Amino acid sequence: MTDDHTEEPLAFPTGREGQPGRRALLLSGSLGMGHDVMAQACAHSLALRGFSTRTLDSLRMMGGRAGSAGEGVFRGMLAVPGLYDALHFSQMRPGGGLARAIEATSSRFLVPKLRVELRDQPVELLLSIFATGAAAASRIKHEHPRMVTTVFCTDVCVHRLWVHENTDLYLVTSTTAARFVRRFHPEARIAVVPTPVRQPFYDPPTQEAARAALEIPADARCVLLMSGSWGLGPLVEGAQALAEAGIWVLVVAGRNVSLAARLRERANTHPRIIPFGFTDRIPELMAASDLVVTSSGDTCSEARVIGRDLLLLDVVPGHGRDNLQLELDRGRADVTSAGAMSLRRSALAALDRIKPPSVRVVGTPEAWEQAFGAALSQVELANGW
């Protein structure tokens, strides 16, 4: 499960137009917006290198009930405690029989659609940012021997559905992820790259300016509370508990309409709660805060760019638990249990440790571009930047 903040077009800068003959197809997936964020980062970077790109949703390409069932099945598993953990750790990570069946079933729907796409618009590069896309790309690779197949996975423990023998290059964001790829593909060509972050996070407002815009006192303690596009975890109860402790709470519901409504209701009786649904103001909200409370995902990299410490909610099972451990190892992060009182206690302790907040911006967009270009050079596709 990855993060989602905005219904607006994602704010990567626009590259130059692609040159004729250099085309790339990106396969994303509509479980949250995290895959789409990574797809747009790659599309922008490919445009800088002279590619024209198009991005397709692997789940929607499957069509009908097969395409729409993916999110429903995932939500259903999350609703049953322990179910997705069981699937992930017993089947997905080791590549058990059920994982292979999921892969075969999705490919049966996706491969024919992908075959038509590539017949009508051949490409030089096929980049999968979704596991079912990676499986389908591997199955069709032999029909396009000159096409480079690449997979980009930001999970730390890359599970079996991401890894396929006909993949020419893997992009991962940690050395641990590289080793998990080699569990299934020992000869794999792999590049470790930074997690790409959208441009507005490199140019946030000052904390003083952000608080003035949000009408938050300059000397108050303030937390940004969010948990991906689905708003997983105790956001309503947690926001109330923090507000009752005297903390200003910027809380983001993402796509969760019912959660947004409940947060607005709670804000009516707790003026320190400032609720948001979809918003493109996340850089401003992070800048205003002293601490970012969130689940593991792209938000962690964004917060680090702005220079905010993290308190991580242990609410995303399966790969989310793997990714949480990686974020803790990266530093400037603590973890809390999902209960509202545990969240409040951990947040208060974290605020005591980190004041005043850092204003340091960590990393630059150039670090991603250089790493991405070096990765493409491994498959002779790095021209133009």
GROMACS .gro file of C-alpha atoms in nm:
model
  385
    1MET     CA    1   0.000   0.000   0.000
    2THR     CA    2   0.143   0.329  -0.099
    3ASP     CA    3   0.057   0.702  -0.037
    4ASP     CA    4  -0.183   0.935  -0.217
    5HIS     CA    5  -0.234   1.303  -0.145
    6THR     CA    6  -0.394   1.481  -0.439
    7GLU     CA    7  -0.652   1.458  -0.712
    8GLU     CA    8  -0.465   1.718  -0.920
    9PRO     CA    9  -0.205   1.624  -1.184
   10LEU     CA   10   0.114   1.522  -1.008
   11ALA     CA   11   0.357   1.808  -0.989
   12PHE     CA   12   0.672   1.686  -1.157
   13PRO     CA   13   0.821   1.947  -1.394
   14THR     CA   14   0.760   1.898  -1.764
   15GLY     CA   15   1.046   1.767  -1.979
   16ARG     CA   16   1.107   1.832  -2.346
   17GLU     CA   17   0.907   1.650  -2.609
   18GLY     CA   18   1.015   1.298  -2.693
   19GLN     CA   19   1.195   1.234  -3.018
   20PRO     CA   20   1.038   1.013  -3.287
   21GLY     CA   21   1.140   0.651  -3.249
   22ARG     CA   22   1.213   0.666  -2.876
   23ARG     CA   23   0.898   0.548  -2.706
   24ALA     CA   24   0.828   0.404  -2.365
   25LEU     CA   25   0.521   0.238  -2.216
   26LEU     CA   26   0.474   0.250  -1.839
   27LEU     CA   27   0.247   0.003  -1.660
   28SER     CA   28   0.111   0.139  -1.331
   29GLY     CA   29  -0.169   0.014  -1.106
   30SER     CA   30  -0.463   0.177  -0.931
   31LEU     CA   31  -0.415   0.050  -0.573
   32GLY     CA   32  -0.371   0.393  -0.417
   33MET     CA   33  -0.172   0.659  -0.599
   34GLY     CA   34   0.179   0.555  -0.500
   35HIS     CA   35   0.239   0.358  -0.820
   36ASP     CA   36   0.118   0.653  -1.028
   37VAL     CA   37   0.355   0.891  -0.846
   38MET     CA   38   0.648   0.666  -0.936
   39ALA     CA   39   0.522   0.629  -1.292
   40GLN     CA   40   0.508   1.003  -1.343
   41ALA     CA   41   0.855   1.046  -1.196
   42CYS     CA   42   0.990   0.797  -1.448
   43ALA     CA   43   0.790   0.950  -1.734
   44HIS     CA   44   0.936   1.293  -1.660
   45SER     CA   45   1.289   1.156  -1.645
   46LEU     CA   46   1.241   0.962  -1.967
   47ALA     CA   47   1.112   1.278  -2.137
   48LEU     CA   48   1.435   1.452  -2.041
   49ARG     CA   49   1.614   1.176  -2.228
   50GLY     CA   50   1.413   1.212  -2.546
   51PHE     CA   51   1.139   0.956  -2.492
   52SER     CA   52   0.771   1.001  -2.560
   53THR     CA   53   0.580   0.808  -2.296
   54ARG     CA   54   0.235   0.683  -2.217
   55THR     CA   55   0.115   0.525  -1.892
   56LEU     CA   56  -0.152   0.255  -1.862
   57ASP     CA   57  -0.323   0.109  -1.556
   58SER     CA   58  -0.252  -0.264  -1.536
   59LEU     CA   59  -0.570  -0.333  -1.339
   60ARG     CA   60  -0.799  -0.140  -1.573
   61MET     CA   61  -0.638  -0.304  -1.875
   62MET     CA   62  -0.760  -0.638  -1.744
   63GLY     CA   63  -1.113  -0.512  -1.804
   64GLY     CA   64  -1.455  -0.583  -1.654
   65ARG     CA   65  -1.482  -0.768  -1.327
   66ALA     CA   66  -1.120  -0.880  -1.335
   67GLY     CA   67  -0.996  -0.522  -1.346
   68SER     CA   68  -1.230  -0.383  -1.082
   69ALA     CA   69  -1.190  -0.675  -0.842
   70GLY     CA   70  -0.829  -0.600  -0.749
   71GLU     CA   71  -0.891  -0.308  -0.517
   72GLY     CA   72  -1.199  -0.472  -0.367
   73VAL     CA   73  -1.009  -0.792  -0.287
   74PHE     CA   74  -0.722  -0.595  -0.131
   75ARG     CA   75  -0.958  -0.385   0.081
   76GLY     CA   76  -1.141  -0.698   0.190
   77MET     CA   77  -0.820  -0.864   0.304
   78LEU     CA   78  -0.716  -0.555   0.500
   79ALA     CA   79  -1.051  -0.562   0.679
   80VAL     CA   80  -0.978  -0.908   0.825
   81PRO     CA   81  -0.698  -0.889   1.085
   82GLY     CA   82  -0.403  -1.109   0.988
   83LEU     CA   83  -0.538  -1.215   0.649
   84TYR     CA   84  -0.313  -1.002   0.428
   85ASP     CA   85  -0.015  -1.073   0.655
   86ALA     CA   86  -0.078  -1.444   0.601
   87LEU     CA   87  -0.100  -1.404   0.224
   88HIS     CA   88   0.206  -1.181   0.200
   89PHE     CA   89   0.443  -1.372   0.427
   90SER     CA   90   0.336  -1.726   0.338
   91GLN     CA   91   0.266  -1.686  -0.034
   92MET     CA   92   0.380  -1.359  -0.194
   93ARG     CA   93   0.729  -1.333  -0.047
   94PRO     CA   94   0.835  -1.695  -0.104
   95GLY     CA   95   0.636  -1.737  -0.428
   96GLY     CA   96   0.393  -2.002  -0.308
   97GLY     CA   97   0.131  -2.177  -0.514
   98LEU     CA   98  -0.136  -1.916  -0.447
   99ALA     CA   99   0.099  -1.636  -0.558
  100ARG     CA  100   0.173  -1.822  -0.881
  101ALA     CA  101  -0.200  -1.870  -0.938
  102ILE     CA  102  -0.262  -1.495  -0.890
  103GLU     CA  103   0.013  -1.419  -1.139
  104ALA     CA  104  -0.118  -1.664  -1.398
  105THR     CA  105  -0.477  -1.541  -1.364
  106SER     CA  106  -0.388  -1.174  -1.397
  107SER     CA  107  -0.162  -1.243  -1.695
  108ARG     CA  108  -0.438  -1.435  -1.872
  109PHE     CA  109  -0.641  -1.113  -1.878
  110LEU     CA  110  -0.358  -0.863  -1.919
  111VAL     CA  111  -0.129  -1.023  -2.179
  112PRO     CA  112  -0.378  -1.004  -2.472
  113LYS     CA  113  -0.440  -0.634  -2.404
  114LEU     CA  114  -0.069  -0.564  -2.375
  115ARG     CA  115  -0.003  -0.756  -2.697
  116VAL     CA  116  -0.246  -0.529  -2.885
  117GLU     CA  117  -0.094  -0.215  -2.731
  118LEU     CA  118   0.255  -0.311  -2.841
  119ARG     CA  119   0.141  -0.421  -3.184
  120ASP     CA  120  -0.028  -0.085  -3.246
  121GLN     CA  121   0.241   0.127  -3.078
  122PRO     CA  122   0.576  -0.053  -3.048
  123VAL     CA  123   0.810   0.080  -2.780
  124GLU     CA  124   1.180   0.070  -2.704
  125LEU     CA  125   1.122   0.048  -2.327
  126LEU     CA  126   0.848  -0.121  -2.124
  127LEU     CA  127   0.864  -0.012  -1.760
  128SER     CA  128   0.644  -0.186  -1.502
  129ILE     CA  129   0.566  -0.011  -1.173
  130PHE     CA  130   0.307  -0.273  -1.076
  131ALA     CA  131   0.363  -0.644  -1.018
  132THR     CA  132   0.095  -0.772  -1.257
  133GLY     CA  133   0.242  -0.550  -1.528
  134ALA     CA  134   0.585  -0.703  -1.466
  135ALA     CA  135   0.444  -1.055  -1.506
  136ALA     CA  136   0.268  -0.970  -1.830
  137ALA     CA  137   0.576  -0.793  -1.969
  138SER     CA  138   0.787  -1.102  -1.907
  139ARG     CA  139   0.538  -1.323  -2.089
  140ILE     CA  140   0.539  -1.103  -2.399
  141LYS     CA  141   0.910  -1.019  -2.408
  142HIS     CA  142   0.998  -1.292  -2.662
  143GLU     CA  143   0.765  -1.130  -2.915
  144HIS     CA  144   0.965  -0.805  -2.895
  145PRO     CA  145   1.332  -0.906  -2.860
  146ARG     CA  146   1.459  -0.549  -2.908
  147MET     CA  147   1.231  -0.406  -2.639
  148VAL     CA  148   1.392  -0.345  -2.298
  149THR     CA  149   1.179  -0.466  -2.006
  150THR     CA  150   1.233  -0.287  -1.675
  151VAL     CA  151   1.067  -0.316  -1.333
  152PHE     CA  152   1.062  -0.042  -1.066
  153CYS     CA  153   0.960  -0.157  -0.717
  154THR     CA  154   0.993   0.066  -0.408
  155ASP     CA  155   0.915  -0.212  -0.157
  156VAL     CA  156   1.207  -0.329   0.056
  157CYS     CA  157   1.119  -0.700   0.039
  158VAL     CA  158   1.046  -0.747  -0.329
  159HIS     CA  159   0.801  -1.038  -0.347
  160ARG     CA  160   0.782  -1.307  -0.609
  161LEU     CA  161   0.521  -1.145  -0.833
  162TRP     CA  162   0.765  -0.861  -0.913
  163VAL     CA  163   1.049  -1.085  -1.034
  164HIS     CA  164   1.060  -1.255  -1.374
  165GLU     CA  165   1.334  -1.411  -1.584
  166ASN     CA  166   1.268  -1.193  -1.891
  167THR     CA  167   1.325  -0.865  -1.705
  168ASP     CA  168   1.630  -0.678  -1.836
  169LEU     CA  169   1.669  -0.432  -1.546
  170TYR     CA  170   1.527  -0.385  -1.197
  171LEU     CA  171   1.514  -0.047  -1.020
  172VAL     CA  172   1.493  -0.070  -0.640
  173THR     CA  173   1.545   0.179  -0.358
  174SER     CA  174   1.759  -0.024  -0.115
  175THR     CA  175   2.033  -0.285  -0.119
  176THR     CA  176   1.802  -0.515   0.077
  177ALA     CA  177   1.549  -0.497  -0.206
  178ALA     CA  178   1.823  -0.588  -0.454
  179ARG     CA  179   1.899  -0.902  -0.256
  180PHE     CA  180   1.533  -1.000  -0.250
  181VAL     CA  181   1.525  -0.969  -0.630
  182ARG     CA  182   1.824  -1.202  -0.652
  183ARG     CA  183   1.642  -1.456  -0.437
  184PHE     CA  184   1.432  -1.536  -0.745
  185HIS     CA  185   1.655  -1.402  -1.025
  186PRO     CA  186   2.019  -1.452  -0.920
  187GLU     CA  187   2.158  -1.317  -1.248
  188ALA     CA  188   1.942  -1.004  -1.245
  189ARG     CA  189   2.076  -0.665  -1.350
  190ILE     CA  190   1.976  -0.427  -1.069
  191ALA     CA  191   2.018  -0.054  -0.999
  192VAL     CA  192   1.963   0.095  -0.653
  193VAL     CA  193   1.814   0.446  -0.693
  194PRO     CA  194   1.673   0.710  -0.456
  195THR     CA  195   1.297   0.730  -0.419
  196PRO     CA  196   1.187   1.013  -0.652
  197VAL     CA  197   1.012   1.303  -0.482
  198ARG     CA  198   0.790   1.562  -0.648
  199GLN     CA  199   0.943   1.903  -0.713
  200PRO     CA  200   0.727   2.112  -0.470
  201PHE     CA  201   0.878   1.925  -0.176
  202TYR     CA  202   1.220   2.068  -0.265
  203ASP     CA  203   1.087   2.424  -0.240
  204PRO     CA  204   0.850   2.436   0.060
  205PRO     CA  205   0.747   2.754   0.240
  206THR     CA  206   0.907   2.841   0.570
  207GLN     CA  207   0.735   2.712   0.881
  208GLU     CA  208   0.643   3.069   0.971
  209ALA     CA  209   0.479   3.134   0.633
  210ALA     CA  210   0.301   2.798   0.629
  211ARG     CA  211   0.158   2.851   0.975
  212ALA     CA  212   0.043   3.200   0.892
  213ALA     CA  213  -0.147   3.068   0.588
  214LEU     CA  214  -0.311   2.799   0.801
  215GLU     CA  215  -0.377   3.032   1.098
  216ILE     CA  216  -0.172   2.822   1.337
  217PRO     CA  217   0.012   3.007   1.618
  218ALA     CA  218   0.383   3.037   1.550
  219ASP     CA  219   0.477   2.896   1.892
  220ALA     CA  220   0.228   2.607   1.894
  221ARG     CA  221   0.313   2.240   1.862
  222CYS     CA  222   0.176   2.103   1.535
  223VAL     CA  223   0.154   1.755   1.382
  224LEU     CA  224   0.061   1.642   1.031
  225LEU     CA  225  -0.143   1.319   1.052
  226MET     CA  226  -0.212   1.114   0.739
  227SER     CA  227  -0.210   0.753   0.621
  228GLY     CA  228  -0.221   0.706   0.246
  229SER     CA  229  -0.505   0.745   0.001
  230TRP     CA  230  -0.737   0.517   0.201
  231GLY     CA  231  -0.680   0.686   0.537
  232LEU     CA  232  -0.590   0.368   0.723
  233GLY     CA  233  -0.566   0.369   1.100
  234PRO     CA  234  -0.707   0.579   1.385
  235LEU     CA  235  -0.705   0.918   1.216
  236VAL     CA  236  -1.025   1.049   1.374
  237GLU     CA  237  -0.952   0.921   1.723
  238GLY     CA  238  -0.584   1.009   1.694
  239ALA     CA  239  -0.657   1.365   1.581
  240GLN     CA  240  -0.892   1.414   1.876
  241ALA     CA  241  -0.644   1.270   2.127
  242LEU     CA  242  -0.366   1.495   1.998
  243ALA     CA  243  -0.589   1.803   1.995
  244GLU     CA  244  -0.700   1.736   2.353
  245ALA     CA  245  -0.330   1.730   2.448
  246GLY     CA  246  -0.294   2.085   2.313
  247ILE     CA  247  -0.144   1.995   1.975
  248TRP     CA  248  -0.261   2.147   1.647
  249VAL     CA  249  -0.341   1.864   1.407
  250LEU     CA  250  -0.338   1.889   1.028
  251VAL     CA  251  -0.512   1.568   0.927
  252VAL     CA  252  -0.550   1.440   0.568
  253ALA     CA  253  -0.819   1.187   0.471
  254GLY     CA  254  -0.697   1.126   0.115
  255ARG     CA  255  -0.961   0.958  -0.100
  256ASN     CA  256  -1.162   0.838   0.196
  257VAL     CA  257  -1.479   1.048   0.168
  258SER     CA  258  -1.647   0.911   0.480
  259LEU     CA  259  -1.329   0.970   0.680
  260ALA     CA  260  -1.313   1.328   0.556
  261ALA     CA  261  -1.672   1.385   0.669
  262ARG     CA  262  -1.601   1.244   1.017
  263LEU     CA  263  -1.291   1.461   1.049
  264ARG     CA  264  -1.492   1.771   0.959
  265GLU     CA  265  -1.747   1.682   1.225
  266ARG     CA  266  -1.475   1.634   1.485
  267ALA     CA  267  -1.315   1.964   1.386
  268ASN     CA  268  -1.640   2.144   1.470
  269THR     CA  269  -1.587   2.065   1.837
  270HIS     CA  270  -1.205   2.062   1.840
  271PRO     CA  271  -1.075   2.383   1.679
  272ARG     CA  272  -0.714   2.260   1.683
  273ILE     CA  273  -0.809   1.995   1.424
  274ILE     CA  274  -0.772   2.121   1.065
  275PRO     CA  275  -0.906   1.853   0.825
  276PHE     CA  276  -0.827   1.798   0.457
  277GLY     CA  277  -0.945   1.550   0.195
  278PHE     CA  278  -0.766   1.549  -0.138
  279THR     CA  279  -0.514   1.830  -0.138
  280ASP     CA  280  -0.205   1.944  -0.322
  281ARG     CA  281  -0.091   2.137  -0.012
  282ILE     CA  282   0.109   1.853   0.146
  283PRO     CA  283   0.445   2.039   0.116
  284GLU     CA  284   0.288   2.335   0.297
  285LEU     CA  285   0.133   2.111   0.564
  286MET     CA  286   0.466   1.938   0.624
  287ALA     CA  287   0.642   2.273   0.647
  288ALA     CA  288   0.390   2.394   0.906
  289SER     CA  289   0.429   2.084   1.121
  290ASP     CA  290   0.690   1.983   1.377
  291LEU     CA  291   0.633   1.611   1.317
  292VAL     CA  292   0.477   1.398   1.042
  293VAL     CA  293   0.268   1.102   1.162
  294THR     CA  294   0.200   0.863   0.875
  295SER     CA  295   0.214   0.505   0.749
  296SER     CA  296   0.510   0.372   0.553
  297GLY     CA  297   0.519   0.491   0.192
  298ASP     CA  298   0.616   0.783  -0.030
  299THR     CA  299   0.525   1.034   0.241
  300CYS     CA  300   0.835   0.927   0.432
  301SER     CA  301   1.069   1.036   0.152
  302GLU     CA  302   0.875   1.362   0.110
  303ALA     CA  303   0.900   1.442   0.481
  304ARG     CA  304   1.272   1.375   0.481
  305VAL     CA  305   1.323   1.610   0.188
  306ILE     CA  306   1.149   1.889   0.380
  307GLY     CA  307   1.337   1.796   0.698
  308ARG     CA  308   1.065   1.661   0.926
  309ASP     CA  309   1.096   1.367   1.161
  310LEU     CA  310   0.852   1.079   1.131
  311LEU     CA  311   0.627   0.886   1.365
  312LEU     CA  312   0.513   0.577   1.176
  313LEU     CA  313   0.175   0.411   1.221
  314ASP     CA  314   0.198   0.033   1.211
  315VAL     CA  315  -0.129  -0.004   1.019
  316VAL     CA  316  -0.036  -0.142   0.675
  317PRO     CA  317   0.009  -0.520   0.692
  318GLY     CA  318   0.227  -0.737   0.472
  319HIS     CA  319   0.468  -0.530   0.263
  320GLY     CA  320   0.377  -0.229   0.478
  321ARG     CA  321   0.543  -0.392   0.779
  322ASP     CA  322   0.855  -0.465   0.571
  323ASN     CA  323   0.871  -0.105   0.451
  324LEU     CA  324   0.818   0.032   0.801
  325GLN     CA  325   1.130  -0.148   0.921
  326LEU     CA  326   1.332   0.005   0.637
  327GLU     CA  327   1.210   0.356   0.725
  328LEU     CA  328   1.314   0.303   1.086
  329ASP     CA  329   1.661   0.195   0.969
  330ARG     CA  330   1.688   0.510   0.758
  331GLY     CA  331   1.663   0.717   1.074
  332ARG     CA  332   1.472   1.021   1.203
  333ALA     CA  333   1.170   0.795   1.255
  334ASP     CA  334   0.990   0.619   1.539
  335VAL     CA  335   0.698   0.377   1.535
  336THR     CA  336   0.373   0.377   1.730
  337SER     CA  337   0.089   0.133   1.777
  338ALA     CA  338  -0.242   0.206   1.610
  339GLY     CA  339  -0.438   0.301   1.923
  340ALA     CA  340  -0.517   0.669   1.975
  341MET     CA  341  -0.365   0.681   2.324
  342SER     CA  342  -0.045   0.513   2.207
  343LEU     CA  343  -0.026   0.758   1.920
  344ARG     CA  344  -0.069   1.056   2.155
  345ARG     CA  345   0.194   0.933   2.399
  346SER     CA  346   0.447   0.863   2.124
  347ALA     CA  347   0.379   1.195   1.950
  348LEU     CA  348   0.423   1.396   2.271
  349ALA     CA  349   0.752   1.220   2.343
  350ALA     CA  350   0.874   1.275   1.987
  351LEU     CA  351   0.786   1.645   1.999
  352ASP     CA  352   0.984   1.681   2.321
  353ARG     CA  353   1.289   1.526   2.152
  354ILE     CA  354   1.292   1.707   1.818
  355LYS     CA  355   1.211   2.071   1.893
  356PRO     CA  356   1.281   2.298   1.719
  357PRO     CA  357   1.216   2.111   1.393
  358SER     CA  358   1.486   2.085   1.131
  359VAL     CA  359   1.464   2.324   0.836
  360ARG     CA  360   1.725   2.127   0.640
  361VAL     CA  361   1.625   2.008   0.294
  362VAL     CA  362   1.759   1.657   0.239
  363GLY     CA  363   1.862   1.552  -0.111
  364THR     CA  364   1.812   1.709  -0.451
  365PRO     CA  365   1.621   1.617  -0.766
  366GLU     CA  366   1.957   1.574  -0.939
  367ALA     CA  367   2.039   1.273  -0.721
  368TRP     CA  368   1.742   1.084  -0.866
  369GLU     CA  369   1.816   1.194  -1.223
  370GLN     CA  370   2.179   1.088  -1.203
  371ALA     CA  371   2.090   0.749  -1.056
  372PHE     CA  372   1.809   0.696  -1.307
  373GLY     CA  373   2.040   0.783  -1.596
  374ALA     CA  374   2.311   0.551  -1.467
  375ALA     CA  375   2.053   0.272  -1.442
  376LEU     CA  376   1.938   0.322  -1.800
  377SER     CA  377   2.298   0.323  -1.918
  378GLN     CA  378   2.317  -0.041  -1.811
  379VAL     CA  379   2.072  -0.120  -2.089
  380GLU     CA  380   2.202   0.150  -2.327
  381LEU     CA  381   1.901   0.381  -2.292
  382ALA     CA  382   2.053   0.680  -2.112
  383ASN     CA  383   2.087   0.933  -2.396
  384GLY     CA  384   1.960   1.288  -2.369
  385TRP     CA  385   2.015   1.418  -2.013
   0.00000   0.00000   0.00000
